[in-house]
Short mmCIF file of C-alpha atoms in Angstrom, two decimals:
data_model
loop_
_atom_site.label_atom_id
_atom_site.label_comp_id
_atom_site.label_asym_id
_atom_site.label_seq_id
_atom_site.Cartn_x
_atom_site.Cartn_y
_atom_site.Cartn_z
CA MET A 51 -77.25 198.44 31.68
CA GLN A 52 -74.26 199.55 33.24
CA SER A 53 -73.49 203.25 32.16
CA ARG A 54 -70.07 204.55 33.31
CA SER A 55 -69.54 207.98 34.52
CA VAL A 56 -67.71 210.93 32.79
CA GLY A 57 -64.69 210.32 34.70
CA SER A 58 -64.18 206.46 34.14
CA VAL A 59 -64.98 207.14 30.61
CA GLU A 60 -62.21 209.63 30.46
CA LYS A 61 -59.90 206.98 32.26
CA LEU A 62 -60.75 204.34 29.79
CA ILE A 63 -60.32 206.42 26.78
CA TYR A 64 -57.04 207.95 28.20
CA ALA A 65 -55.82 204.30 28.56
CA LEU A 66 -54.92 203.97 24.78
CA PRO A 67 -51.08 202.77 24.23
CA GLY A 68 -48.49 205.41 24.53
CA THR A 69 -50.91 208.14 25.91
CA SER A 70 -51.68 209.82 29.17
CA GLU A 71 -54.46 212.54 30.33
CA ASN A 72 -52.45 215.51 28.99
CA GLY A 73 -51.75 213.79 25.74
CA THR A 74 -48.07 213.00 26.28
CA SER A 75 -46.37 209.81 26.05
CA GLU A 76 -46.95 207.86 29.26
CA ASN A 77 -43.16 206.56 28.97
CA GLY A 78 -41.53 210.01 30.18
CA PRO A 79 -38.75 211.61 28.42
CA GLY A 80 -36.62 209.36 26.24
CA GLU A 81 -33.08 209.91 24.94
CA ASN A 82 -33.75 212.02 22.06
CA GLY A 83 -36.26 214.24 23.88
CA SER A 84 -39.18 212.89 22.16
CA GLY A 85 -40.86 211.59 25.27
CA GLU A 86 -40.85 208.34 24.20
CA ASN A 87 -38.38 205.35 25.21
CA GLY A 88 -38.28 202.11 23.17
CA THR A 89 -41.14 200.55 24.88
CA GLY A 90 -43.57 203.39 23.91
CA ALA A 91 -42.50 203.50 20.29
CA ARG A 92 -43.02 199.76 19.98
CA ARG A 93 -46.28 200.37 21.32
CA ARG A 94 -47.08 203.34 19.15
CA ALA A 95 -46.11 200.93 16.17
CA CYS A 96 -48.99 198.74 16.64
CA ASP A 97 -51.45 201.86 17.17
CA GLN A 98 -50.43 204.28 14.09
CA GLN A 99 -53.57 206.65 14.32
CA ALA A 100 -56.51 206.76 16.53
CA LEU A 101 -59.54 209.18 16.61
CA ARG A 102 -61.47 209.81 19.80
CA LEU A 103 -65.15 210.98 19.86
CA THR A 104 -67.59 212.33 22.51
CA LEU A 105 -71.09 211.99 21.38
CA ASP A 106 -74.41 213.14 22.92
CA ARG A 107 -77.27 210.74 23.67
CA SER A 108 -78.62 211.36 19.98
CA GLY A 109 -75.07 210.54 18.51
CA ALA A 110 -74.19 214.07 17.73
CA VAL A 111 -70.45 214.62 17.99
CA LEU A 112 -69.62 217.06 21.01
CA SER A 113 -66.08 216.50 20.56
CA ARG A 114 -63.26 214.81 18.52
CA SER A 115 -59.46 214.39 19.04
CA ASP A 116 -56.89 212.55 16.94
CA THR A 117 -53.58 211.13 17.38
CA ALA A 118 -50.87 209.80 15.27
CA ALA A 119 -47.83 207.88 15.97
CA ALA A 120 -45.45 210.83 17.12
CA SER A 121 -47.88 212.98 18.89
CA GLY A 122 -50.63 212.76 21.45
CA PHE A 123 -54.19 213.42 21.40
CA ALA A 124 -55.08 216.95 19.76
CA GLU A 125 -58.79 218.17 20.79
CA ALA A 126 -60.83 219.98 18.17
CA PRO A 127 -64.29 221.35 18.54
CA PRO A 128 -67.22 219.69 16.49
CA ASP A 129 -67.40 221.15 12.95
CA GLY A 130 -71.04 220.42 12.06
CA ARG A 131 -70.57 217.14 10.70
CA GLY A 132 -72.61 214.15 11.29
CA LEU A 133 -71.03 210.90 12.80
CA SER A 134 -71.04 208.72 9.91
CA GLU A 135 -69.03 211.72 7.93
CA VAL A 136 -66.49 211.77 10.78
CA VAL A 137 -66.00 208.21 10.91
CA ALA A 138 -65.69 207.89 7.37
CA GLU A 139 -62.97 210.22 7.07
CA PHE A 140 -60.89 207.79 9.71
CA GLY A 141 -62.09 204.75 7.48
CA GLU A 142 -65.46 203.54 6.16
CA CYS A 143 -66.07 200.47 8.51
CA SER A 144 -67.46 197.24 7.36
CA CYS A 145 -69.61 196.78 10.44
CA ASP A 146 -72.87 197.57 11.48
CA LEU A 147 -72.31 200.76 13.88
CA ASP A 148 -75.92 200.79 14.48
CA ALA A 149 -75.74 197.31 16.33
CA LEU A 150 -72.48 198.15 18.19
CA PHE A 151 -74.28 201.27 19.47
CA SER A 152 -77.23 199.23 20.76
CA LYS A 153 -75.05 196.45 22.16
CA ALA A 154 -73.13 199.19 24.01
CA ARG A 155 -76.50 200.61 25.33
CA ASP A 156 -77.38 196.99 26.53
CA GLN A 157 -74.28 196.36 28.39
CA GLY A 158 -72.49 199.84 29.15
CA TRP A 159 -69.84 199.37 26.18
CA ALA A 160 -68.99 197.18 22.92
CA GLU A 161 -66.09 196.66 20.93
CA LEU A 162 -65.18 195.13 17.90
CA GLU A 163 -62.51 194.87 15.01
CA CYS A 164 -63.21 195.18 11.24
CA TRP A 165 -61.81 196.18 7.73
CA ALA A 166 -62.17 199.91 7.10
CA VAL A 167 -61.42 201.75 3.70
CA ARG A 168 -59.35 205.20 4.10
CA PRO A 169 -60.75 208.08 1.69
CA ASP A 170 -57.30 207.39 -0.14
CA ALA A 171 -58.92 204.01 -0.78
CA THR A 172 -56.16 202.11 1.38
CA ARG A 173 -57.61 199.31 3.85
CA ILE A 174 -57.02 199.45 7.50
CA TRP A 175 -57.62 196.85 10.22
CA CYS A 176 -60.01 199.28 12.64
CA GLY A 177 -60.53 198.61 16.48
CA ILE A 178 -63.70 200.18 17.45
CA LEU A 179 -64.59 200.68 21.35
CA ILE A 180 -68.02 202.54 22.49
CA THR A 181 -68.66 203.17 26.11
CA CYS A 182 -71.75 204.72 27.42
CA PHE A 183 -71.84 207.53 30.31
CA GLY A 184 -74.98 208.67 32.22
CA THR A 185 -76.34 209.39 35.54
CA ASP A 186 -76.24 207.55 38.78
CA ASP A 187 -79.89 206.00 37.70
CA GLY A 188 -78.53 204.20 34.75
CA ALA A 189 -79.86 206.51 31.84
CA THR A 190 -77.61 206.94 28.87
CA GLN A 191 -76.49 210.53 28.59
CA GLY A 192 -73.89 209.90 25.81
CA TYR A 193 -71.25 208.01 24.36
CA ALA A 194 -67.15 208.06 23.93
CA MET A 195 -65.99 206.36 20.84
CA VAL A 196 -62.43 205.60 20.10
CA LEU A 197 -61.40 204.36 16.61
CA ARG A 198 -57.89 202.87 16.03
CA ASP A 199 -55.76 201.95 13.18
CA LEU A 200 -54.36 198.12 14.23
CA SER A 201 -52.98 197.60 10.99
CA GLU A 202 -49.56 197.00 11.97
CA ARG A 203 -50.62 194.43 14.75
CA LYS A 204 -52.92 192.68 12.38
CA ARG A 205 -50.20 192.06 9.93
CA ARG A 206 -47.97 190.78 12.74
CA GLU A 207 -50.68 188.38 13.82
CA THR A 208 -50.98 187.33 10.22
CA GLU A 209 -47.29 186.79 9.67
CA LEU A 210 -47.10 184.56 12.94
CA HIS A 211 -50.03 182.85 11.73
CA ARG A 212 -48.72 182.04 8.39
CA MET A 213 -45.46 181.09 9.96
CA ALA A 214 -46.98 178.70 12.49
CA GLU A 215 -48.62 176.90 9.40
CA THR A 216 -46.41 176.67 6.84
CA ASP A 217 -42.99 175.18 6.10
CA PRO A 218 -40.31 177.72 5.91
CA LEU A 219 -38.43 176.52 3.00
CA THR A 220 -40.92 175.53 0.46
CA GLY A 221 -43.76 177.66 1.63
CA ILE A 222 -46.42 175.07 1.75
CA LEU A 223 -48.40 173.30 4.80
CA ASN A 224 -46.24 172.01 7.18
CA ARG A 225 -46.77 168.36 8.71
CA ARG A 226 -48.94 169.74 11.63
CA SER A 227 -51.16 172.17 9.70
CA PHE A 228 -51.57 169.62 6.56
CA MET A 229 -52.59 166.72 8.60
CA SER A 230 -55.35 168.92 10.86
CA LEU A 231 -56.71 170.23 7.18
CA ALA A 232 -56.47 166.72 5.80
CA ALA A 233 -58.54 165.26 8.98
CA GLU A 234 -61.10 167.86 8.23
CA ALA A 235 -61.51 167.29 4.49
CA THR A 236 -61.64 163.55 5.32
CA GLU A 237 -64.28 163.85 7.75
CA ARG A 238 -66.32 165.96 5.26
CA ARG A 239 -66.22 163.24 2.73
CA ARG A 240 -67.14 160.44 5.31
CA ALA A 241 -70.29 159.68 3.21
CA ASP A 242 -68.38 158.78 0.17
CA PRO A 243 -64.89 157.85 1.50
CA SER A 244 -63.82 156.05 -1.79
CA ARG A 245 -63.44 159.64 -3.34
CA VAL A 246 -60.82 160.74 -0.71
CA ALA A 247 -56.97 159.83 -1.92
CA PHE A 248 -53.90 160.27 0.06
CA ALA A 249 -50.79 160.40 -1.84
CA MET A 250 -47.26 160.48 -0.49
CA LEU A 251 -44.11 161.45 -2.73
CA ASP A 252 -40.77 161.90 -2.34
CA LEU A 253 -37.71 162.99 -4.64
CA ASP A 254 -35.72 160.11 -6.17
CA ARG A 255 -31.97 160.02 -5.28
CA PHE A 256 -32.34 162.99 -3.02
CA LYS A 257 -29.71 161.69 -0.97
CA GLN A 258 -27.24 161.50 -3.57
CA ILE A 259 -28.36 165.08 -4.69
CA ASN A 260 -27.19 166.28 -1.13
CA ASP A 261 -24.27 164.27 -0.94
CA ARG A 262 -22.89 165.54 -4.29
CA TYR A 263 -23.97 169.21 -4.69
CA GLY A 264 -24.65 169.93 -0.98
CA HIS A 265 -27.87 170.95 0.92
CA ALA A 266 -28.30 174.55 -0.59
CA VAL A 267 -28.81 172.32 -3.88
CA GLY A 268 -30.85 170.13 -2.27
CA ASP A 269 -32.93 173.09 -0.83
CA ILE A 270 -33.56 174.23 -4.39
CA ALA A 271 -34.55 170.83 -5.72
CA LEU A 272 -37.19 170.43 -3.02
CA THR A 273 -38.65 173.99 -3.62
CA ARG A 274 -38.74 173.27 -7.62
CA VAL A 275 -40.58 170.04 -7.16
CA VAL A 276 -42.98 171.76 -4.80
CA GLY A 277 -43.57 174.62 -7.36
CA CYS A 278 -44.20 172.30 -10.21
CA ILE A 279 -46.73 170.41 -8.19
CA SER A 280 -48.62 173.06 -6.48
CA ARG A 281 -48.95 174.89 -9.57
CA ASN A 282 -50.89 172.08 -11.02
CA LEU A 283 -53.44 171.59 -8.31
CA ARG A 284 -56.84 172.66 -7.71
CA ASN A 285 -57.79 175.02 -4.81
CA SER A 286 -59.29 172.45 -2.93
CA ASP A 287 -56.47 170.00 -2.88
CA LEU A 288 -53.92 169.85 0.09
CA LEU A 289 -50.16 169.70 -0.13
CA GLY A 290 -47.62 169.66 2.76
CA ARG A 291 -44.27 168.69 3.73
CA LEU A 292 -44.22 166.00 5.95
CA GLY A 293 -40.56 166.06 6.66
CA GLY A 294 -37.16 165.86 4.92
CA ASP A 295 -37.99 165.01 1.10
CA GLU A 296 -41.55 163.69 1.72
CA PHE A 297 -44.49 165.50 0.95
CA GLY A 298 -48.30 164.66 1.40
CA LEU A 299 -51.24 165.15 -1.08
CA LEU A 300 -54.93 165.02 -0.16
CA LEU A 301 -57.21 164.93 -3.15
CA THR A 302 -60.97 164.83 -2.91
CA GLY A 303 -63.78 164.08 -5.39
CA MET A 304 -61.68 161.78 -7.73
CA THR A 305 -61.71 158.14 -8.53
CA HIS A 306 -58.46 156.09 -8.08
CA GLU A 307 -58.18 156.31 -12.08
CA GLN A 308 -58.39 159.92 -11.87
CA VAL A 309 -55.84 160.18 -9.17
CA SER A 310 -53.34 158.14 -11.06
CA LEU A 311 -53.72 160.10 -14.06
CA LEU A 312 -53.02 163.14 -12.13
CA LEU A 313 -49.68 161.78 -10.47
CA GLN A 314 -48.44 160.69 -13.85
CA ARG A 315 -48.88 164.38 -14.99
CA LEU A 316 -47.30 165.57 -12.16
CA GLN A 317 -44.20 163.24 -12.77
CA GLN A 318 -44.00 164.47 -16.17
CA ILE A 319 -44.08 167.97 -15.52
CA VAL A 320 -41.39 167.50 -12.62
CA LEU A 321 -39.40 165.61 -15.12
CA ALA A 322 -39.49 168.63 -17.47
CA GLU A 323 -38.39 170.92 -15.09
CA THR A 324 -34.78 172.32 -15.74
CA VAL A 325 -32.52 172.95 -12.93
CA LEU A 326 -28.93 173.85 -13.95
CA ILE A 327 -26.03 173.57 -11.33
CA SER A 328 -22.60 175.06 -12.49
CA GLY A 329 -23.84 174.59 -16.07
CA GLN A 330 -24.83 171.11 -15.66
CA ARG A 331 -28.43 169.81 -15.66
CA LEU A 332 -30.06 168.46 -12.42
CA ASP A 333 -32.47 165.67 -13.32
CA LEU A 334 -35.57 165.65 -10.96
CA SER A 335 -38.04 162.93 -10.48
CA VAL A 336 -40.39 161.73 -7.94
CA SER A 337 -42.05 158.55 -6.98
CA PHE A 338 -45.75 158.15 -5.37
CA GLY A 339 -47.32 155.87 -3.38
CA PHE A 340 -51.24 156.61 -2.77
CA SER A 341 -54.48 154.96 -0.92
CA MET A 342 -58.22 155.51 -1.47
CA GLY A 343 -60.20 155.96 1.37
CA ARG A 344 -62.40 153.24 3.27
CA PRO A 345 -65.35 153.50 5.14
CA GLY A 346 -64.98 154.74 8.72
CA GLU A 347 -61.34 155.33 8.17
CA GLN A 348 -59.46 158.33 9.41
CA VAL A 349 -56.80 160.40 7.71
CA ALA A 350 -54.07 158.48 9.75
CA GLY A 351 -54.80 155.17 8.33
CA LEU A 352 -54.75 156.62 4.86
CA MET A 353 -51.37 157.82 5.43
CA VAL A 354 -50.36 154.45 6.72
CA ARG A 355 -51.38 152.80 3.67
CA ALA A 356 -50.01 155.50 1.32
CA ASP A 357 -46.53 155.14 2.88
CA ARG A 358 -46.42 151.57 2.22
CA ALA A 359 -47.39 152.16 -1.33
CA LEU A 360 -44.59 154.58 -1.36
CA ILE A 361 -42.11 152.30 0.22
CA ALA A 362 -43.08 149.61 -2.63
CA SER A 363 -43.24 152.27 -5.36
CA LYS A 364 -39.29 153.08 -4.68
CA GLN A 365 -38.45 149.47 -4.46
CA LEU A 366 -39.23 149.12 -7.89
CA GLY A 367 -37.20 152.06 -9.12
CA ARG A 368 -37.40 155.71 -10.05
CA ARG A 369 -40.67 157.60 -11.25
CA ARG A 370 -43.18 154.83 -10.09
CA ILE A 371 -46.64 155.21 -8.91
CA ARG A 372 -48.21 152.54 -6.45
CA LEU A 373 -51.73 152.32 -5.13
CA THR A 374 -52.41 150.43 -2.17
CA ARG A 375 -56.03 149.15 -1.92
#
């Protein structure tokens, strides 16, 4: 195990964003005299609160200090409470702290992130760092522990992840994410490919809607159709926007008769949707083309055949469904 000296542990602890060894901002005085410039404020926004603890080798709290977004660390003496009580005051963590301490003893340090629940029942995303310090011969004399509220950073990461995977207009999967998940679902059904269906759909006369009413109304039509369809699918079904007014739908565990019935029902639901533009009703309808899986076929092959079925369906007129075997 690589135990750190007390001095190296202190340097590690004070490396928290926006703080220095004297508890002030590392960025110097700002224009408002608060000791933070724009960079420091942005860093602090990602770590709203932190708790720093020093523990002896048995885990008893020797010292603690807290920080919030607008202040540095404030040292406080131990108040007689045990580690679990002090940590619970910051947030009841969902992780195994004993296992984390064991890992820290093995390698000199350990860290993880997990959900924690504050005393007021709010959930935060918590970062935990534990570092051992000891003598020159490597014997552990105690621990330094830092808990940080990383909720804002987690929220931003989640939002970026959502933006990367979804279509900004309709909120459903974008083409890349849809095709990736569809490929995974198809692979899971490799033993029974005949129960995998790939459907493609588009809005009937969508170009006329855009030309007559404008693209803003066209966007409304797209979002309404997506809403009608997504509300009537199973959790296991995948719906994604492939581009323009074309959408993909992957269904598993259904026969081609069941798929056909579902698509007919979706057509009727879309047809019943009421969209009023300047007091006039805008009639919406969709056409489908779909294919059923074949042994050894990947999702790209399913999509090609579904696309051919959709083209044939459109050639027959509005509100059509065509299966390519």
